[in-house]
mmCIF file with all atom_site columns, C-alpha atoms in Angstrom:
data_model
loop_
_atom_site.group_PDB
_atom_site.id
_atom_site.type_symbol
_atom_site.label_atom_id
_atom_site.label_alt_id
_atom_site.label_comp_id
_atom_site.label_asym_id
_atom_site.label_entity_id
_atom_site.label_seq_id
_atom_site.pdbx_PDB_ins_code
_atom_site.Cartn_x
_atom_site.Cartn_y
_atom_site.Cartn_z
_atom_site.occupancy
_atom_site.B_iso_or_equiv
_atom_site.pdbx_formal_charge
_atom_site.auth_seq_id
_atom_site.auth_comp_id
_atom_site.auth_asym_id
_atom_site.auth_atom_id
_atom_site.pdbx_PDB_model_num
ATOM 1   C CA . UNK A 1 1   ? -83.107  22.866 -79.992  1.00 53.00 ? 153 UNK A CA 1
ATOM 2   C CA . UNK A 1 2   ? -82.273  24.776 -82.991  1.00 51.00 ? 154 UNK A CA 1
ATOM 3   C CA . UNK A 1 3   ? -78.871  26.857 -83.163  1.00 57.00 ? 155 UNK A CA 1
ATOM 4   C CA . UNK A 1 4   ? -79.022  29.631 -85.626  1.00 59.00 ? 156 UNK A CA 1
ATOM 5   C CA . UNK A 1 5   ? -77.236  32.743 -86.699  1.00 63.00 ? 157 UNK A CA 1
ATOM 6   C CA . UNK A 1 6   ? -79.959  35.009 -87.767  1.00 65.00 ? 158 UNK A CA 1
ATOM 7   C CA . UNK A 1 7   ? -83.302  33.495 -88.108  1.00 66.00 ? 159 UNK A CA 1
ATOM 8   C CA . UNK A 1 8   ? -85.572  36.037 -86.631  1.00 67.00 ? 160 UNK A CA 1
ATOM 9   C CA . UNK A 1 9   ? -84.292  39.480 -87.967  1.00 69.00 ? 161 UNK A CA 1
ATOM 10  C CA . UNK A 1 10  ? -87.133  41.413 -86.495  1.00 74.00 ? 162 UNK A CA 1
ATOM 11  C CA . UNK A 1 11  ? -86.351  40.394 -82.779  1.00 74.00 ? 163 UNK A CA 1
ATOM 12  C CA . UNK A 1 12  ? -83.197  41.354 -80.921  1.00 79.00 ? 164 UNK A CA 1
ATOM 13  C CA . UNK A 1 13  ? -83.725  38.510 -78.268  1.00 83.00 ? 165 UNK A CA 1
ATOM 14  C CA . UNK A 1 14  ? -81.292  35.485 -78.702  1.00 83.00 ? 166 UNK A CA 1
ATOM 15  C CA . UNK A 1 15  ? -83.391  32.855 -77.048  1.00 83.00 ? 167 UNK A CA 1
ATOM 16  C CA . UNK A 1 16  ? -87.082  31.855 -78.156  1.00 83.00 ? 168 UNK A CA 1
ATOM 17  C CA . UNK A 1 17  ? -89.076  29.067 -76.612  1.00 84.00 ? 169 UNK A CA 1
ATOM 18  C CA . UNK A 1 18  ? -91.985  27.988 -78.648  1.00 85.00 ? 170 UNK A CA 1
ATOM 19  C CA . UNK A 1 19  ? -94.629  25.565 -76.952  1.00 88.00 ? 171 UNK A CA 1
ATOM 20  C CA . UNK A 1 20  ? -96.611  23.148 -78.941  1.00 88.00 ? 172 UNK A CA 1
ATOM 21  C CA . UNK A 1 21  ? -100.530 23.703 -78.636  1.00 88.00 ? 173 UNK A CA 1
ATOM 22  C CA . UNK A 1 22  ? -103.497 22.509 -80.641  1.00 89.00 ? 174 UNK A CA 1
ATOM 23  C CA . UNK A 1 23  ? -106.058 24.762 -82.299  1.00 93.00 ? 175 UNK A CA 1
ATOM 24  C CA . UNK A 1 24  ? -107.941 25.255 -79.014  1.00 93.00 ? 176 UNK A CA 1
ATOM 25  C CA . UNK A 1 25  ? -104.876 26.539 -77.203  1.00 88.00 ? 177 UNK A CA 1
ATOM 26  C CA . UNK A 1 26  ? -104.378 23.293 -75.293  1.00 89.00 ? 178 UNK A CA 1
ATOM 27  C CA . UNK A 1 27  ? -100.703 22.781 -74.468  1.00 87.00 ? 179 UNK A CA 1
ATOM 28  C CA . UNK A 1 28  ? -99.352  19.423 -75.655  1.00 85.00 ? 180 UNK A CA 1
ATOM 29  C CA . UNK A 1 29  ? -96.783  19.252 -72.715  1.00 83.00 ? 181 UNK A CA 1
ATOM 30  C CA . UNK A 1 30  ? -95.313  21.409 -69.936  1.00 81.00 ? 182 UNK A CA 1
ATOM 31  C CA . UNK A 1 31  ? -91.809  19.978 -70.811  1.00 80.00 ? 183 UNK A CA 1
ATOM 32  C CA . UNK A 1 32  ? -91.540  20.382 -74.466  1.00 79.00 ? 184 UNK A CA 1
ATOM 33  C CA . UNK A 1 33  ? -91.478  22.706 -77.478  1.00 84.00 ? 185 UNK A CA 1
ATOM 34  C CA . UNK A 1 34  ? -88.955  24.392 -79.764  1.00 84.00 ? 186 UNK A CA 1
ATOM 35  C CA . UNK A 1 35  ? -85.982  26.376 -78.621  1.00 83.00 ? 187 UNK A CA 1
ATOM 36  C CA . UNK A 1 36  ? -84.241  28.658 -81.083  1.00 82.00 ? 188 UNK A CA 1
ATOM 37  C CA . UNK A 1 37  ? -80.947  30.083 -80.012  1.00 82.00 ? 189 UNK A CA 1
ATOM 38  C CA . UNK A 1 38  ? -79.585  32.801 -82.251  1.00 83.00 ? 190 UNK A CA 1
ATOM 39  C CA . UNK A 1 39  ? -75.986  32.816 -81.519  1.00 85.00 ? 191 UNK A CA 1
ATOM 40  C CA . UNK A 1 40  ? -74.919  35.905 -83.314  1.00 86.00 ? 192 UNK A CA 1
ATOM 41  C CA . UNK A 1 41  ? -77.236  37.892 -80.991  1.00 88.00 ? 193 UNK A CA 1
ATOM 42  C CA . UNK A 1 42  ? -75.765  36.533 -77.826  1.00 89.00 ? 194 UNK A CA 1
ATOM 43  C CA . UNK A 1 43  ? -72.920  38.893 -76.590  1.00 89.00 ? 195 UNK A CA 1
ATOM 44  C CA . UNK A 1 44  ? -72.701  38.537 -72.675  1.00 87.00 ? 196 UNK A CA 1
ATOM 45  C CA . UNK A 1 45  ? -69.559  40.023 -71.148  1.00 87.00 ? 197 UNK A CA 1
ATOM 46  C CA . UNK A 1 46  ? -69.794  37.883 -68.213  1.00 91.00 ? 198 UNK A CA 1
ATOM 47  C CA . UNK A 1 47  ? -71.357  34.374 -67.964  1.00 92.00 ? 199 UNK A CA 1
ATOM 48  C CA . UNK A 1 48  ? -73.747  34.516 -65.234  1.00 91.00 ? 200 UNK A CA 1
ATOM 49  C CA . UNK A 1 49  ? -76.177  31.536 -65.697  1.00 90.00 ? 201 UNK A CA 1
ATOM 50  C CA . UNK A 1 50  ? -76.271  27.929 -66.893  1.00 88.00 ? 202 UNK A CA 1
ATOM 51  C CA . UNK A 1 51  ? -78.196  29.126 -70.183  1.00 87.00 ? 203 UNK A CA 1
ATOM 52  C CA . UNK A 1 52  ? -75.357  31.759 -70.780  1.00 90.00 ? 204 UNK A CA 1
ATOM 53  C CA . UNK A 1 53  ? -72.642  29.170 -70.095  1.00 89.00 ? 205 UNK A CA 1
ATOM 54  C CA . UNK A 1 54  ? -74.011  26.628 -72.809  1.00 87.00 ? 206 UNK A CA 1
ATOM 55  C CA . UNK A 1 55  ? -74.691  29.610 -75.434  1.00 87.00 ? 207 UNK A CA 1
ATOM 56  C CA . UNK A 1 56  ? -71.061  30.845 -75.111  1.00 90.00 ? 208 UNK A CA 1
ATOM 57  C CA . UNK A 1 57  ? -70.036  26.910 -75.319  1.00 87.00 ? 209 UNK A CA 1
ATOM 58  C CA . UNK A 1 58  ? -71.940  26.673 -78.612  1.00 85.00 ? 210 UNK A CA 1
ATOM 59  C CA . UNK A 1 59  ? -70.652  29.849 -79.867  1.00 86.00 ? 211 UNK A CA 1
ATOM 60  C CA . UNK A 1 60  ? -66.923  29.691 -79.063  1.00 85.00 ? 212 UNK A CA 1
ATOM 61  C CA . UNK A 1 61  ? -66.396  25.937 -78.133  1.00 82.00 ? 213 UNK A CA 1
ATOM 62  C CA . UNK A 1 62  ? -64.310  25.104 -81.338  1.00 80.00 ? 214 UNK A CA 1
ATOM 63  C CA . UNK A 1 63  ? -61.873  27.942 -80.539  1.00 84.00 ? 215 UNK A CA 1
ATOM 64  C CA . UNK A 1 64  ? -61.304  26.918 -76.937  1.00 83.00 ? 216 UNK A CA 1
ATOM 65  C CA . UNK A 1 65  ? -57.923  25.503 -75.790  1.00 81.00 ? 217 UNK A CA 1
ATOM 66  C CA . UNK A 1 66  ? -58.178  22.278 -73.723  1.00 77.00 ? 218 UNK A CA 1
ATOM 67  C CA . UNK A 1 67  ? -55.223  23.207 -71.672  1.00 80.00 ? 219 UNK A CA 1
ATOM 68  C CA . UNK A 1 68  ? -56.305  26.675 -70.789  1.00 85.00 ? 220 UNK A CA 1
ATOM 69  C CA . UNK A 1 69  ? -59.958  26.859 -70.329  1.00 86.00 ? 221 UNK A CA 1
ATOM 70  C CA . UNK A 1 70  ? -61.689  29.990 -69.344  1.00 89.00 ? 222 UNK A CA 1
ATOM 71  C CA . UNK A 1 71  ? -63.261  30.238 -65.922  1.00 89.00 ? 223 UNK A CA 1
ATOM 72  C CA . UNK A 1 72  ? -66.849  29.779 -66.983  1.00 89.00 ? 224 UNK A CA 1
ATOM 73  C CA . UNK A 1 73  ? -65.745  26.483 -68.426  1.00 88.00 ? 225 UNK A CA 1
ATOM 74  C CA . UNK A 1 74  ? -64.735  25.000 -65.023  1.00 86.00 ? 226 UNK A CA 1
ATOM 75  C CA . UNK A 1 75  ? -68.033  23.112 -64.202  1.00 88.00 ? 227 UNK A CA 1
ATOM 76  C CA . UNK A 1 76  ? -67.980  19.217 -64.569  1.00 88.00 ? 228 UNK A CA 1
ATOM 77  C CA . UNK A 1 77  ? -70.756  19.494 -67.337  1.00 87.00 ? 229 UNK A CA 1
ATOM 78  C CA . UNK A 1 78  ? -68.485  22.089 -69.256  1.00 85.00 ? 230 UNK A CA 1
ATOM 79  C CA . UNK A 1 79  ? -65.423  19.854 -68.985  1.00 85.00 ? 231 UNK A CA 1
ATOM 80  C CA . UNK A 1 80  ? -67.505  16.867 -70.288  1.00 86.00 ? 232 UNK A CA 1
ATOM 81  C CA . UNK A 1 81  ? -68.781  18.980 -73.158  1.00 84.00 ? 233 UNK A CA 1
ATOM 82  C CA . UNK A 1 82  ? -65.348  20.045 -74.048  1.00 83.00 ? 234 UNK A CA 1
ATOM 83  C CA . UNK A 1 83  ? -64.145  16.354 -73.926  1.00 82.00 ? 235 UNK A CA 1
ATOM 84  C CA . UNK A 1 84  ? -66.926  15.361 -76.192  1.00 82.00 ? 236 UNK A CA 1
ATOM 85  C CA . UNK A 1 85  ? -66.178  18.203 -78.403  1.00 79.00 ? 237 UNK A CA 1
ATOM 86  C CA . UNK A 1 86  ? -62.395  17.241 -78.534  1.00 78.00 ? 238 UNK A CA 1
ATOM 87  C CA . UNK A 1 87  ? -63.281  13.655 -79.465  1.00 76.00 ? 239 UNK A CA 1
ATOM 88  C CA . UNK A 1 88  ? -65.381  14.763 -82.272  1.00 73.00 ? 240 UNK A CA 1
ATOM 89  C CA . UNK A 1 89  ? -62.868  17.045 -83.507  1.00 71.00 ? 241 UNK A CA 1
ATOM 90  C CA . UNK A 1 90  ? -60.243  14.247 -83.271  1.00 67.00 ? 242 UNK A CA 1
ATOM 91  C CA . UNK A 1 91  ? -62.455  11.926 -85.283  1.00 60.00 ? 243 UNK A CA 1
ATOM 92  C CA . UNK A 1 92  ? -63.156  14.788 -87.917  1.00 59.00 ? 244 UNK A CA 1
ATOM 93  C CA . UNK A 1 93  ? -59.318  14.965 -88.366  1.00 58.00 ? 245 UNK A CA 1
ATOM 94  C CA . UNK A 1 94  ? -58.791  11.403 -88.580  1.00 54.00 ? 246 UNK A CA 1
ATOM 95  C CA . UNK A 1 95  ? -61.766  11.206 -91.223  1.00 53.00 ? 247 UNK A CA 1
ATOM 96  C CA . UNK A 1 96  ? -60.160  14.101 -93.276  1.00 53.00 ? 248 UNK A CA 1
ATOM 97  C CA . UNK A 1 97  ? -56.851  12.260 -92.969  1.00 51.00 ? 249 UNK A CA 1
ATOM 98  C CA . UNK A 1 98  ? -58.519  8.973  -94.169  1.00 50.00 ? 250 UNK A CA 1
ATOM 99  C CA . UNK A 1 99  ? -59.992  11.068 -97.205  1.00 55.00 ? 251 UNK A CA 1
ATOM 100 C CA . UNK A 1 100 ? -56.543  12.368 -98.116  1.00 54.00 ? 252 UNK A CA 1
ATOM 101 C CA . UNK A 1 101 ? -54.725  9.130  -97.778  1.00 51.00 ? 253 UNK A CA 1
ATOM 102 C CA . UNK A 1 102 ? -57.457  7.457  -100.024 1.00 53.00 ? 254 UNK A CA 1
ATOM 103 C CA . UNK A 1 103 ? -57.071  9.946  -102.480 1.00 52.00 ? 255 UNK A CA 1
ATOM 104 C CA . UNK A 1 104 ? -53.483  9.789  -102.410 1.00 51.00 ? 256 UNK A CA 1
ATOM 105 C CA . UNK A 1 105 ? -53.614  5.946  -102.803 1.00 49.00 ? 257 UNK A CA 1
ATOM 106 C CA . UNK A 1 106 ? -55.998  6.283  -105.653 1.00 52.00 ? 258 UNK A CA 1
ATOM 107 C CA . UNK A 1 107 ? -53.824  8.533  -107.289 1.00 54.00 ? 259 UNK A CA 1
ATOM 108 C CA . UNK A 1 108 ? -50.604  6.587  -106.752 1.00 51.00 ? 260 UNK A CA 1
ATOM 109 C CA . UNK A 1 109 ? -52.631  3.483  -107.759 1.00 51.00 ? 261 UNK A CA 1
ATOM 110 C CA . UNK A 1 110 ? -53.245  5.046  -111.221 1.00 52.00 ? 262 UNK A CA 1
ATOM 111 C CA . UNK A 1 111 ? -49.506  6.012  -111.501 1.00 49.00 ? 263 UNK A CA 1
ATOM 112 C CA . UNK A 1 112 ? -48.603  2.388  -110.398 1.00 45.00 ? 264 UNK A CA 1
ATOM 113 C CA . UNK A 1 113 ? -50.822  0.989  -113.059 1.00 49.00 ? 265 UNK A CA 1
ATOM 114 C CA . UNK A 1 114 ? -49.522  3.232  -115.836 1.00 51.00 ? 266 UNK A CA 1
ATOM 115 C CA . UNK A 1 115 ? -45.934  2.382  -114.926 1.00 48.00 ? 267 UNK A CA 1
ATOM 116 C CA . UNK A 1 116 ? -46.777  -1.307 -114.948 1.00 48.00 ? 268 UNK A CA 1
ATOM 117 C CA . UNK A 1 117 ? -48.406  -1.000 -118.312 1.00 52.00 ? 269 UNK A CA 1
ATOM 118 C CA . UNK A 1 118 ? -45.504  0.794  -119.834 1.00 55.00 ? 270 UNK A CA 1
ATOM 119 C CA . UNK A 1 119 ? -43.117  -2.026 -118.471 1.00 52.00 ? 271 UNK A CA 1
ATOM 120 C CA . UNK A 1 120 ? -45.169  -4.622 -119.982 1.00 50.00 ? 272 UNK A CA 1
ATOM 121 C CA . UNK A 1 121 ? -45.724  -2.957 -123.266 1.00 53.00 ? 273 UNK A CA 1
ATOM 122 C CA . UNK A 1 122 ? -41.878  -2.471 -123.749 1.00 49.00 ? 274 UNK A CA 1
#
């Protein structure tokens, strides 16, 4: 599956499923292929299918509030997806915090070394 914003500009459909065939047209498998989902073309007013539910999640998941989920997010699968997204978000925030902390330590370590050098040179 490939999530894209605007890959196929000459087509207004948001979902494309390509199947793998050989040069004779023989299908490799019934259960495979490449899905391209163009999220900017998906604009459902009401979520009416599982496909739409997932597309809406992919499109707006990061802006959702865990404590006030919309009705279309009330299935067990969507709750699990939201939980996974929250865990990734927490890990991302921890990683950003660790990077900032590391930069601060490096900056302060340099200051510490310069201060110690000045003390020893006096």
